[in-house]
Amino acid sequence: MNISRPILDDASLTDMQEFELVDIISSQAIRFGFEYYSFVLRIPQSLTRPKIQGFDNYSESWRRYYASNECILTDPAIQMAMRSSKPVVWTEKLYQQNKILWQEMRRDGHSIGITQSCWGPQSIAGFLSFSRASGAISKAELKELEPELRQLSLSLFMRVYDLHHLDETYNMEDQIITLREREILRWTGDGKTAEDISIILNITPRTVHFHMNNVLNKLIVSNKVHAVMKAHLIGLL
């Protein structure tokens, strides 16, 4: 097995910090009866291109395939884990919508697996996964794994979040929007025009446009639709 890739490619960890995190997850993988592990952070800087960082002990060929095909954006296990607080067991039925990925997973020894999600500030999500080549996950095994996975995923998330000072990196102190700007964003998200909003808030359309332009500059976006979506993604609405 390969040694884990860097936790976050653009951040600096000491060897001891990285070794500690890898040791935690690799020892738990063995204890749970799995060969492979992965922990991924999904940072919603963009709707179509969220920032993805993580570490694993997958083969280099599988990493290249998964990354080059941007599989994390279409992986059914990840998609379901984003909508559930419960662990997601990988099954052929789950991957019916992405049969090619399922075939590649089986070929590389990841046909049996499970993913647990956890969430933090600014809508940053963590995904903890374990996999193996054989030995279906029984109901009894799942029952034992569920509380352990939930606790471990949260523990890893908090550790990585703190180690990389993500509160400082992804906080919105330079992008704080005012109460009035927030109101305008919310009404815009409801489909209201500048004229509509001016009547609702008893201000002029020119004032609405003024506040919206401030929001566009703060969020570094080009239009109001993007502004509403980004504000929602990073927890400003």
Short mmCIF file of C-alpha atoms in Angstrom, two decimals:
data_model
loop_
_atom_site.label_atom_id
_atom_site.label_comp_id
_atom_site.label_asym_id
_atom_site.label_seq_id
_atom_site.Cartn_x
_atom_site.Cartn_y
_atom_site.Cartn_z
CA MET A 1 0.00 0.00 0.00
CA ASN A 2 1.09 3.55 -0.67
CA ILE A 3 1.85 5.96 2.11
CA SER A 4 -0.85 8.61 2.33
CA ARG A 5 -0.70 11.59 0.01
CA PRO A 6 -0.44 15.03 1.68
CA ILE A 7 -3.41 16.01 3.85
CA LEU A 8 -3.81 19.37 2.11
CA ASP A 9 -1.61 20.07 -0.87
CA ASP A 10 -1.33 23.81 -0.28
CA ALA A 11 -0.83 23.74 3.49
CA SER A 12 2.22 22.88 5.55
CA LEU A 13 2.10 20.10 8.13
CA THR A 14 5.02 18.84 10.17
CA ASP A 15 5.97 15.21 9.59
CA MET A 16 4.76 14.39 13.09
CA GLN A 17 1.32 15.93 12.53
CA GLU A 18 0.84 14.12 9.23
CA PHE A 19 2.09 10.83 10.65
CA GLU A 20 -0.29 11.16 13.60
CA LEU A 21 -3.34 11.63 11.37
CA VAL A 22 -2.35 8.81 9.03
CA ASP A 23 -1.67 6.54 11.99
CA ILE A 24 -5.11 7.23 13.45
CA ILE A 25 -7.04 6.41 10.31
CA SER A 26 -4.87 3.49 9.16
CA SER A 27 -5.05 1.78 12.56
CA GLN A 28 -8.83 2.20 12.59
CA ALA A 29 -9.10 0.76 9.08
CA ILE A 30 -7.31 -2.36 10.26
CA ARG A 31 -9.44 -2.57 13.41
CA PHE A 32 -12.63 -2.30 11.35
CA GLY A 33 -11.44 -4.96 8.91
CA PHE A 34 -10.72 -2.81 5.84
CA GLU A 35 -7.70 -2.56 3.56
CA TYR A 36 -8.09 1.00 2.31
CA TYR A 37 -9.01 4.34 3.81
CA SER A 38 -9.76 7.83 2.59
CA PHE A 39 -10.61 11.14 4.22
CA VAL A 40 -11.69 13.99 1.96
CA LEU A 41 -12.62 17.61 2.62
CA ARG A 42 -15.05 19.28 0.22
CA ILE A 43 -14.72 23.06 0.45
CA PRO A 44 -17.55 24.81 -1.47
CA GLN A 45 -15.67 27.64 -3.13
CA SER A 46 -17.68 27.04 -6.29
CA LEU A 47 -20.89 25.24 -7.23
CA THR A 48 -19.29 23.34 -10.09
CA ARG A 49 -15.71 23.18 -8.83
CA PRO A 50 -15.56 22.76 -5.05
CA LYS A 51 -12.07 22.52 -3.63
CA ILE A 52 -11.24 18.89 -2.85
CA GLN A 53 -8.42 17.93 -0.50
CA GLY A 54 -7.67 14.77 1.42
CA PHE A 55 -5.50 11.78 2.11
CA ASP A 56 -5.70 8.04 1.51
CA ASN A 57 -3.68 4.87 0.94
CA TYR A 58 -5.10 4.08 -2.50
CA SER A 59 -2.89 2.99 -5.38
CA GLU A 60 -1.43 5.79 -7.47
CA SER A 61 -3.25 4.52 -10.54
CA TRP A 62 -6.62 4.69 -8.75
CA ARG A 63 -5.90 8.19 -7.47
CA ARG A 64 -5.08 9.35 -10.99
CA TYR A 65 -8.23 7.76 -12.43
CA TYR A 66 -10.49 9.21 -9.71
CA ALA A 67 -8.95 12.67 -9.94
CA SER A 68 -8.66 12.92 -13.74
CA ASN A 69 -12.30 11.90 -14.17
CA GLU A 70 -13.43 14.17 -11.30
CA CYS A 71 -15.26 11.17 -9.86
CA ILE A 72 -15.95 12.86 -6.54
CA LEU A 73 -18.47 15.08 -8.33
CA THR A 74 -20.42 12.06 -9.60
CA ASP A 75 -19.61 9.33 -7.07
CA PRO A 76 -23.02 8.03 -5.89
CA ALA A 77 -21.69 7.21 -2.41
CA ILE A 78 -20.45 10.78 -1.93
CA GLN A 79 -23.66 12.22 -3.37
CA MET A 80 -25.79 10.15 -0.98
CA ALA A 81 -23.51 10.89 1.97
CA MET A 82 -24.06 14.60 1.33
CA ARG A 83 -27.76 14.04 1.98
CA SER A 84 -27.52 11.66 4.92
CA SER A 85 -25.98 11.62 8.37
CA LYS A 86 -25.89 7.82 8.31
CA PRO A 87 -23.04 5.78 6.78
CA VAL A 88 -23.52 4.88 3.12
CA VAL A 89 -22.70 1.30 2.16
CA TRP A 90 -21.35 0.86 -1.38
CA THR A 91 -23.51 -1.52 -3.41
CA GLU A 92 -23.92 -2.36 -7.07
CA LYS A 93 -27.46 -0.98 -6.88
CA LEU A 94 -26.19 2.35 -5.54
CA TYR A 95 -23.77 2.58 -8.47
CA GLN A 96 -26.32 1.77 -11.18
CA GLN A 97 -26.19 5.40 -12.24
CA ASN A 98 -22.41 5.19 -12.66
CA LYS A 99 -21.62 1.65 -13.77
CA ILE A 100 -18.24 2.54 -15.24
CA LEU A 101 -17.03 3.87 -11.88
CA TRP A 102 -18.34 0.73 -10.17
CA GLN A 103 -16.44 -1.48 -12.60
CA GLU A 104 -13.24 0.46 -12.04
CA MET A 105 -13.70 0.28 -8.27
CA ARG A 106 -14.08 -3.49 -8.41
CA ARG A 107 -11.03 -3.79 -10.65
CA ASP A 108 -8.92 -1.85 -8.14
CA GLY A 109 -10.15 -3.74 -5.08
CA HIS A 110 -12.75 -1.31 -3.72
CA SER A 111 -15.97 -3.23 -4.34
CA ILE A 112 -16.86 -3.34 -0.63
CA GLY A 113 -16.91 -0.01 1.13
CA ILE A 114 -18.63 2.52 3.33
CA THR A 115 -18.66 6.33 3.57
CA GLN A 116 -19.56 8.56 6.51
CA SER A 117 -20.06 12.31 6.12
CA CYS A 118 -19.69 15.13 8.62
CA TRP A 119 -20.18 18.88 8.32
CA GLY A 120 -18.49 21.97 9.68
CA PRO A 121 -18.51 25.78 9.35
CA GLN A 122 -18.88 27.44 5.94
CA SER A 123 -20.58 24.26 4.66
CA ILE A 124 -17.24 22.43 4.53
CA ALA A 125 -17.92 18.69 4.41
CA GLY A 126 -15.75 15.74 5.38
CA PHE A 127 -16.08 12.23 3.96
CA LEU A 128 -14.49 9.25 5.69
CA SER A 129 -14.39 6.05 3.63
CA PHE A 130 -13.12 2.52 4.20
CA SER A 131 -12.99 -0.20 1.56
CA ARG A 132 -11.83 -3.74 0.85
CA ALA A 133 -11.87 -6.24 -1.98
CA SER A 134 -14.24 -8.80 -0.49
CA GLY A 135 -16.51 -9.63 2.44
CA ALA A 136 -19.88 -7.92 2.22
CA ILE A 137 -20.81 -5.57 5.07
CA SER A 138 -23.48 -7.35 7.08
CA LYS A 139 -26.28 -5.68 9.03
CA ALA A 140 -24.54 -6.64 12.28
CA GLU A 141 -21.24 -5.15 11.10
CA LEU A 142 -22.98 -1.97 9.96
CA LYS A 143 -24.68 -1.62 13.33
CA GLU A 144 -21.31 -1.81 15.09
CA LEU A 145 -19.60 0.48 12.60
CA GLU A 146 -22.16 3.28 12.58
CA PRO A 147 -21.38 4.99 15.92
CA GLU A 148 -17.64 4.41 15.46
CA LEU A 149 -17.60 5.95 11.98
CA ARG A 150 -19.61 8.97 13.08
CA GLN A 151 -17.26 9.68 15.97
CA LEU A 152 -14.08 9.03 13.95
CA SER A 153 -15.16 11.18 10.98
CA LEU A 154 -15.99 14.10 13.26
CA SER A 155 -12.74 13.69 15.16
CA LEU A 156 -10.69 13.67 11.95
CA PHE A 157 -12.63 16.62 10.56
CA MET A 158 -12.02 18.74 13.64
CA ARG A 159 -8.35 17.78 13.75
CA VAL A 160 -7.70 18.61 10.09
CA TYR A 161 -9.81 21.78 10.32
CA ASP A 162 -7.80 23.02 13.30
CA LEU A 163 -4.38 21.91 12.04
CA HIS A 164 -4.83 23.83 8.82
CA HIS A 165 -6.42 26.88 10.43
CA LEU A 166 -9.38 26.67 8.07
CA ASP A 167 -11.23 29.15 10.27
CA GLU A 168 -8.61 31.67 9.21
CA THR A 169 -8.31 30.49 5.61
CA TYR A 170 -12.00 30.27 4.83
CA ASN A 171 -13.57 32.73 7.20
CA MET A 172 -15.53 35.55 5.66
CA GLU A 173 -14.20 38.49 7.69
CA ASP A 174 -13.18 40.29 4.51
CA GLN A 175 -16.51 39.40 2.90
CA ILE A 176 -18.96 40.23 5.69
CA ILE A 177 -22.24 41.42 4.26
CA THR A 178 -24.46 43.85 6.09
CA LEU A 179 -28.00 43.18 7.24
CA ARG A 180 -29.38 45.25 4.35
CA GLU A 181 -27.21 43.41 1.82
CA ARG A 182 -28.38 40.11 3.29
CA GLU A 183 -32.01 41.17 2.92
CA ILE A 184 -31.46 42.10 -0.71
CA LEU A 185 -29.70 38.79 -1.40
CA ARG A 186 -32.57 36.83 0.14
CA TRP A 187 -35.23 38.67 -1.86
CA THR A 188 -33.10 38.25 -4.99
CA GLY A 189 -32.94 34.54 -4.26
CA ASP A 190 -36.74 34.54 -4.15
CA GLY A 191 -36.81 35.92 -7.69
CA LYS A 192 -37.57 39.54 -6.88
CA THR A 193 -36.32 42.31 -9.16
CA ALA A 194 -34.58 45.46 -7.97
CA GLU A 195 -37.85 47.32 -8.39
CA ASP A 196 -39.72 44.70 -6.34
CA ILE A 197 -37.11 44.83 -3.59
CA SER A 198 -37.16 48.62 -3.49
CA ILE A 199 -40.91 48.53 -2.76
CA ILE A 200 -40.56 45.77 -0.15
CA LEU A 201 -37.73 47.51 1.70
CA ASN A 202 -38.97 51.06 1.05
CA ILE A 203 -35.76 52.15 -0.65
CA THR A 204 -34.99 53.26 -4.20
CA PRO A 205 -34.02 50.83 -6.98
CA ARG A 206 -30.73 52.73 -7.21
CA THR A 207 -30.02 51.88 -3.56
CA VAL A 208 -30.79 48.22 -4.25
CA HIS A 209 -28.29 48.21 -7.11
CA PHE A 210 -25.73 49.98 -4.91
CA HIS A 211 -25.96 47.30 -2.22
CA MET A 212 -25.90 44.48 -4.77
CA ASN A 213 -22.75 45.88 -6.38
CA ASN A 214 -21.12 45.92 -2.94
CA VAL A 215 -22.07 42.27 -2.49
CA LEU A 216 -20.63 41.32 -5.89
CA ASN A 217 -17.32 42.95 -4.95
CA LYS A 218 -17.21 41.34 -1.50
CA LEU A 219 -17.97 37.84 -2.77
CA ILE A 220 -15.84 38.28 -5.90
CA VAL A 221 -18.60 37.19 -8.26
CA SER A 222 -19.84 38.60 -11.56
CA ASN A 223 -23.63 38.52 -11.22
CA LYS A 224 -26.41 38.41 -8.63
CA VAL A 225 -27.33 34.76 -9.28
CA HIS A 226 -23.78 33.69 -8.51
CA ALA A 227 -23.80 35.98 -5.47
CA VAL A 228 -26.91 34.33 -4.02
CA MET A 229 -25.57 30.82 -4.61
CA LYS A 230 -22.12 31.56 -3.19
CA ALA A 231 -23.55 33.30 -0.14
CA HIS A 232 -25.72 30.25 0.49
CA LEU A 233 -22.82 27.82 -0.01
CA ILE A 234 -20.54 29.55 2.47
CA GLY A 235 -23.24 30.01 5.07
CA LEU A 236 -23.92 33.73 4.77
CA LEU A 237 -27.64 33.20 4.16
#
